[in-house]
Amino acid sequence: MFDPHDPLGIEDLLSPEDIAVRDTVRRWAADRVLPHIAQWYEAGELPGVRELARELGSIGALGMQLSGYGCAGASAVQYGLACLELEAADSGIRSLVSVQGSLAMYAIHRFGSEEQKRQWLPSMAAGETIGCFGLTEPDHGSDPAGMRTYAKRDGSDWVLTGRKMWITNGSVAGVAVVWARTDDGIRGFVVPTDSPGLSAPEIRHKWSLRASVTSELVLDEVRLPADAVLPEVTGLRGPLSCLSHARYGIVWGSMGAARTSFETALDYARTREQFGKPIGGFQLTQAKLADMAVELHKGILLAHHLGRRMDAGSLRPEQVSFGKLNNVREAIEICRTARTILGANGISLEYPVMRHATNLESVLTYEGTVEMHQLVLGKALTGLDAFR
Ligand SMILES: Cc1cc2nc3c(=O)[nH]c(=O)nc-3n(C[C@H](O)[C@H](O)[C@H](O)COP(=O)(O)OP(=O)(O)OC[C@H]3O[C@@H](n4cnc5c(N)ncnc54)[C@H](O)[C@@H]3O)c2cc1C
């Protein structure tokens, strides 16, 4: 039988374990996020973020795909399903989880020393410690190679000075993974946020990701011991491989925002009447719904495909760029079209559609803008580098 919510039968691709993970996260988001999200969004805050983080830890959603050190050791597909369910509630909640697991924890898990892993990962997996990831600077976003934050040696210590911008979780983090220039190239540092000289003022007045903490990180001669550096990586390869991991989650997550918007529009189109019949009975509305469904389920299928490649160890960064470029671009289009179907109600916070659309403006920009992923693919297709 044709299922309007799963027209391609994608559910058949999932194992019972996949379905259990998906349903756990879906239930958590329905209980803990959906009843409050419009209010949080309107207020531009994420109250109780520490409690939310602990609850996310208790359902195994933090550093989900990592193994050992209290992490769930889930598959890439399961991690993706969790991202989709979280972002179906709000991109801000998915961002909290992505930054914690795919950026901060992943960096420590992949490039950290055994002592760093033991010190930080169990409490981060439990949501007791929130992490952030400082790469972007006020003058260096798409091109982080030009970063100015500098770590100089002083005896065996490191002293960090610089400014990071647009840092998710910054003001509520207990630990920051900060990327800085050194005499030997770019290195990553694990920085406790109570280190003297570090401050994290919150960035306000955002029109997107309003239920997400975004901050500056100001580092004013922050002194760190020799073992604060991530020992296993030098150069941009470090942050870029973390970003590739987080982008993979966005390939799935963006389809969550799109799914909620599509389903809201479908429901509305069936019940809202104009000219004597439901607006879903007009061909122009049906064309919108059909196109939205096609892009939504193609996107979910693409996410599955990339997930299976990641689980097989064969996923390439260019393929992640392919997925991020396509799925976020299509998700935002689905949300905008859904908004038109809702008419004036589409601009109201009573419905989730405009919230998702404005959230996706950030998702379109962070973890590599549309243009960056076009350039990655353009280079892979032509062999010609057009970044400079
Ligand atoms: C809500 C939010 C949360 C974020 N969280 C984090 C975080 O936790 N950690 C972190 O480190 N960063 C974070 N970021 C920062 C994000 O990664 C950057 O905003 C992003 O990399 C783009 O950098 P930029 O804003 O400086 O834009 P710019 O790099 O200045 O780009 C501006 C425009 O120019 C285009 N452009 C740039 N170069 C080229 C080129 N060669 N060819 C064609 N077009 C080009 C871009 O595509 C874009 O359209 C976050 C951002 C937001 C909005």
Short mmCIF file of N, CA and C in Angstrom, two decimals, residues 42-125:
data_model
loop_
_atom_site.label_atom_id
_atom_site.label_comp_id
_atom_site.label_asym_id
_atom_site.label_seq_id
_atom_site.Cartn_x
_atom_site.Cartn_y
_atom_site.Cartn_z
N GLU A 42 10.90 32.03 20.20
CA GLU A 42 10.47 33.43 20.28
C GLU A 42 11.35 34.20 21.26
N ALA A 43 11.68 33.56 22.38
CA ALA A 43 12.51 34.23 23.39
C ALA A 43 13.98 34.29 22.94
N GLY A 44 14.35 33.49 21.97
CA GLY A 44 15.75 33.47 21.51
C GLY A 44 16.67 32.85 22.53
N GLU A 45 16.21 31.77 23.16
CA GLU A 45 17.07 31.12 24.16
C GLU A 45 16.79 29.62 24.23
N LEU A 46 17.70 28.94 24.89
CA LEU A 46 17.54 27.49 25.07
C LEU A 46 17.63 27.23 26.57
N PRO A 47 16.54 27.51 27.30
CA PRO A 47 16.61 27.35 28.76
C PRO A 47 16.77 25.88 29.12
N GLY A 48 17.46 25.63 30.21
CA GLY A 48 17.64 24.25 30.65
C GLY A 48 18.53 23.45 29.73
N VAL A 49 19.45 24.14 29.05
CA VAL A 49 20.29 23.43 28.08
C VAL A 49 21.13 22.34 28.74
N ARG A 50 21.55 22.58 29.98
CA ARG A 50 22.39 21.57 30.66
C ARG A 50 21.57 20.30 30.96
N GLU A 51 20.33 20.52 31.37
CA GLU A 51 19.45 19.39 31.65
C GLU A 51 19.15 18.63 30.34
N LEU A 52 18.90 19.40 29.27
CA LEU A 52 18.66 18.76 27.98
C LEU A 52 19.86 17.93 27.56
N ALA A 53 21.06 18.48 27.78
CA ALA A 53 22.28 17.75 27.39
C ALA A 53 22.39 16.44 28.18
N ARG A 54 22.08 16.50 29.46
CA ARG A 54 22.16 15.26 30.27
C ARG A 54 21.14 14.23 29.78
N GLU A 55 19.95 14.72 29.42
CA GLU A 55 18.94 13.77 28.92
C GLU A 55 19.37 13.18 27.58
N LEU A 56 19.95 14.02 26.73
CA LEU A 56 20.45 13.50 25.44
C LEU A 56 21.55 12.48 25.69
N GLY A 57 22.36 12.73 26.71
CA GLY A 57 23.39 11.76 27.08
C GLY A 57 22.76 10.45 27.53
N SER A 58 21.69 10.57 28.30
CA SER A 58 21.08 9.34 28.85
C SER A 58 20.44 8.48 27.76
N ILE A 59 20.03 9.10 26.64
CA ILE A 59 19.49 8.26 25.55
C ILE A 59 20.59 7.89 24.53
N GLY A 60 21.82 8.21 24.87
CA GLY A 60 22.95 7.77 24.04
C GLY A 60 23.18 8.60 22.79
N ALA A 61 22.63 9.84 22.77
CA ALA A 61 22.70 10.63 21.53
C ALA A 61 23.97 11.46 21.39
N LEU A 62 24.82 11.48 22.42
CA LEU A 62 26.01 12.34 22.36
C LEU A 62 27.25 11.51 22.03
N GLY A 63 27.90 11.86 20.93
CA GLY A 63 29.04 11.05 20.49
C GLY A 63 28.58 9.65 20.14
N MET A 64 27.37 9.60 19.62
CA MET A 64 26.65 8.34 19.42
C MET A 64 27.42 7.32 18.58
N GLN A 65 28.12 7.84 17.58
CA GLN A 65 28.77 6.96 16.62
C GLN A 65 30.17 6.56 17.06
N LEU A 66 30.63 7.16 18.17
CA LEU A 66 31.97 6.84 18.65
C LEU A 66 31.88 5.60 19.53
N SER A 67 33.03 4.93 19.69
CA SER A 67 32.98 3.75 20.55
C SER A 67 33.93 3.91 21.73
N GLY A 68 33.62 3.20 22.82
CA GLY A 68 34.41 3.31 24.04
C GLY A 68 34.13 4.60 24.78
N TYR A 69 34.71 4.76 25.96
CA TYR A 69 34.64 6.00 26.75
C TYR A 69 33.19 6.44 27.01
N GLY A 70 32.30 5.48 27.17
CA GLY A 70 30.90 5.80 27.48
C GLY A 70 30.05 6.15 26.28
N CYS A 71 30.61 6.03 25.06
CA CYS A 71 29.84 6.38 23.86
C CYS A 71 29.06 5.16 23.37
N ALA A 72 27.99 5.44 22.60
CA ALA A 72 27.04 4.37 22.27
C ALA A 72 27.54 3.39 21.21
N GLY A 73 28.51 3.80 20.40
CA GLY A 73 29.02 2.89 19.35
C GLY A 73 27.98 2.53 18.31
N ALA A 74 27.10 3.49 18.01
CA ALA A 74 26.02 3.24 17.04
C ALA A 74 26.57 3.28 15.61
N SER A 75 25.77 2.80 14.67
CA SER A 75 26.18 2.85 13.27
C SER A 75 25.98 4.26 12.73
N ALA A 76 26.56 4.52 11.54
CA ALA A 76 26.39 5.82 10.90
C ALA A 76 24.92 6.06 10.56
N VAL A 77 24.24 4.99 10.11
CA VAL A 77 22.82 5.14 9.76
C VAL A 77 22.01 5.51 11.01
N GLN A 78 22.32 4.85 12.12
CA GLN A 78 21.58 5.17 13.36
C GLN A 78 21.85 6.60 13.81
N TYR A 79 23.10 7.01 13.72
CA TYR A 79 23.42 8.40 14.08
C TYR A 79 22.65 9.36 13.16
N GLY A 80 22.59 9.02 11.88
CA GLY A 80 21.86 9.87 10.93
C GLY A 80 20.38 9.94 11.26
N LEU A 81 19.80 8.80 11.60
CA LEU A 81 18.37 8.78 11.96
C LEU A 81 18.13 9.66 13.19
N ALA A 82 19.05 9.63 14.14
CA ALA A 82 18.91 10.47 15.33
C ALA A 82 18.96 11.95 14.94
N CYS A 83 19.88 12.30 14.05
CA CYS A 83 19.98 13.70 13.61
C CYS A 83 18.68 14.12 12.92
N LEU A 84 18.12 13.24 12.10
CA LEU A 84 16.88 13.57 11.40
C LEU A 84 15.76 13.84 12.41
N GLU A 85 15.64 12.97 13.39
CA GLU A 85 14.55 13.13 14.37
C GLU A 85 14.74 14.39 15.21
N LEU A 86 15.98 14.69 15.57
CA LEU A 86 16.23 15.90 16.37
C LEU A 86 15.92 17.15 15.56
N GLU A 87 16.33 17.14 14.30
CA GLU A 87 16.11 18.35 13.48
C GLU A 87 14.66 18.46 13.03
N ALA A 88 13.93 17.34 13.03
CA ALA A 88 12.49 17.42 12.77
C ALA A 88 11.83 18.25 13.87
N ALA A 89 12.45 18.26 15.06
CA ALA A 89 11.96 19.13 16.14
C ALA A 89 12.51 20.54 15.95
N ASP A 90 13.83 20.68 15.89
CA ASP A 90 14.42 22.00 15.67
C ASP A 90 15.91 21.85 15.32
N SER A 91 16.37 22.66 14.37
CA SER A 91 17.79 22.58 13.97
C SER A 91 18.72 22.96 15.12
N GLY A 92 18.22 23.77 16.05
CA GLY A 92 19.07 24.19 17.18
C GLY A 92 19.43 23.00 18.06
N ILE A 93 18.48 22.11 18.28
CA ILE A 93 18.74 20.93 19.12
C ILE A 93 19.70 20.00 18.40
N ARG A 94 19.47 19.83 17.09
CA ARG A 94 20.41 18.98 16.33
C ARG A 94 21.81 19.61 16.33
N SER A 95 21.87 20.93 16.29
CA SER A 95 23.19 21.59 16.32
C SER A 95 23.92 21.32 17.63
N LEU A 96 23.17 21.38 18.73
CA LEU A 96 23.77 21.08 20.05
C LEU A 96 24.42 19.70 20.01
N VAL A 97 23.70 18.74 19.46
CA VAL A 97 24.17 17.35 19.44
C VAL A 97 25.31 17.18 18.43
N SER A 98 25.20 17.82 17.27
CA SER A 98 26.26 17.70 16.25
C SER A 98 27.57 18.27 16.75
N VAL A 99 27.49 19.45 17.37
CA VAL A 99 28.73 20.09 17.81
C VAL A 99 29.35 19.26 18.94
N GLN A 100 28.50 18.81 19.85
CA GLN A 100 29.02 17.98 20.95
C GLN A 100 29.69 16.71 20.41
N GLY A 101 28.94 15.96 19.58
CA GLY A 101 29.41 14.63 19.20
C GLY A 101 30.36 14.63 18.01
N SER A 102 29.95 15.33 16.94
CA SER A 102 30.71 15.21 15.70
C SER A 102 31.88 16.19 15.62
N LEU A 103 31.83 17.24 16.41
CA LEU A 103 32.95 18.19 16.35
C LEU A 103 33.84 18.06 17.60
N ALA A 104 33.30 18.40 18.78
CA ALA A 104 34.18 18.41 19.96
C ALA A 104 34.63 17.00 20.36
N MET A 105 33.65 16.09 20.53
CA MET A 105 34.04 14.73 20.98
C MET A 105 34.82 14.00 19.89
N TYR A 106 34.39 14.15 18.65
CA TYR A 106 35.07 13.46 17.54
C TYR A 106 36.54 13.89 17.47
N ALA A 107 36.78 15.21 17.64
CA ALA A 107 38.17 15.71 17.58
C ALA A 107 39.02 15.04 18.65
N ILE A 108 38.46 14.95 19.86
CA ILE A 108 39.24 14.36 20.97
C ILE A 108 39.40 12.85 20.75
N HIS A 109 38.32 12.20 20.29
CA HIS A 109 38.35 10.75 20.07
C HIS A 109 39.35 10.40 18.98
N ARG A 110 39.37 11.18 17.90
CA ARG A 110 40.21 10.83 16.75
C ARG A 110 41.65 11.31 16.91
N PHE A 111 41.82 12.50 17.51
CA PHE A 111 43.17 13.10 17.51
C PHE A 111 43.75 13.28 18.90
N GLY A 112 42.99 12.91 19.94
CA GLY A 112 43.45 13.17 21.31
C GLY A 112 44.37 12.08 21.84
N SER A 113 45.01 12.40 22.97
CA SER A 113 45.83 11.41 23.68
C SER A 113 44.89 10.53 24.51
N GLU A 114 45.42 9.42 24.98
CA GLU A 114 44.61 8.54 25.84
C GLU A 114 44.13 9.30 27.07
N GLU A 115 44.99 10.14 27.64
CA GLU A 115 44.61 10.90 28.85
C GLU A 115 43.48 11.88 28.52
N GLN A 116 43.58 12.55 27.37
CA GLN A 116 42.51 13.50 26.99
C GLN A 116 41.19 12.77 26.80
N LYS A 117 41.26 11.61 26.15
CA LYS A 117 40.02 10.85 25.93
C LYS A 117 39.38 10.45 27.26
N ARG A 118 40.24 9.95 28.17
CA ARG A 118 39.70 9.51 29.47
C ARG A 118 39.17 10.67 30.28
N GLN A 119 39.85 11.81 30.16
CA GLN A 119 39.43 12.96 30.97
C GLN A 119 38.09 13.53 30.49
N TRP A 120 37.90 13.60 29.17
CA TRP A 120 36.75 14.38 28.68
C TRP A 120 35.60 13.54 28.13
N LEU A 121 35.90 12.45 27.42
CA LEU A 121 34.82 11.81 26.66
C LEU A 121 33.69 11.22 27.51
N PRO A 122 33.98 10.52 28.64
CA PRO A 122 32.84 9.96 29.39
C PRO A 122 31.86 11.03 29.88
N SER A 123 32.38 12.16 30.37
CA SER A 123 31.44 13.18 30.87
C SER A 123 30.75 13.90 29.72
N MET A 124 31.40 13.96 28.56
CA MET A 124 30.73 14.56 27.39
C MET A 124 29.65 13.62 26.85
N ALA A 125 29.94 12.32 26.84
CA ALA A 125 28.93 11.35 26.36
C ALA A 125 27.71 11.37 27.27
#
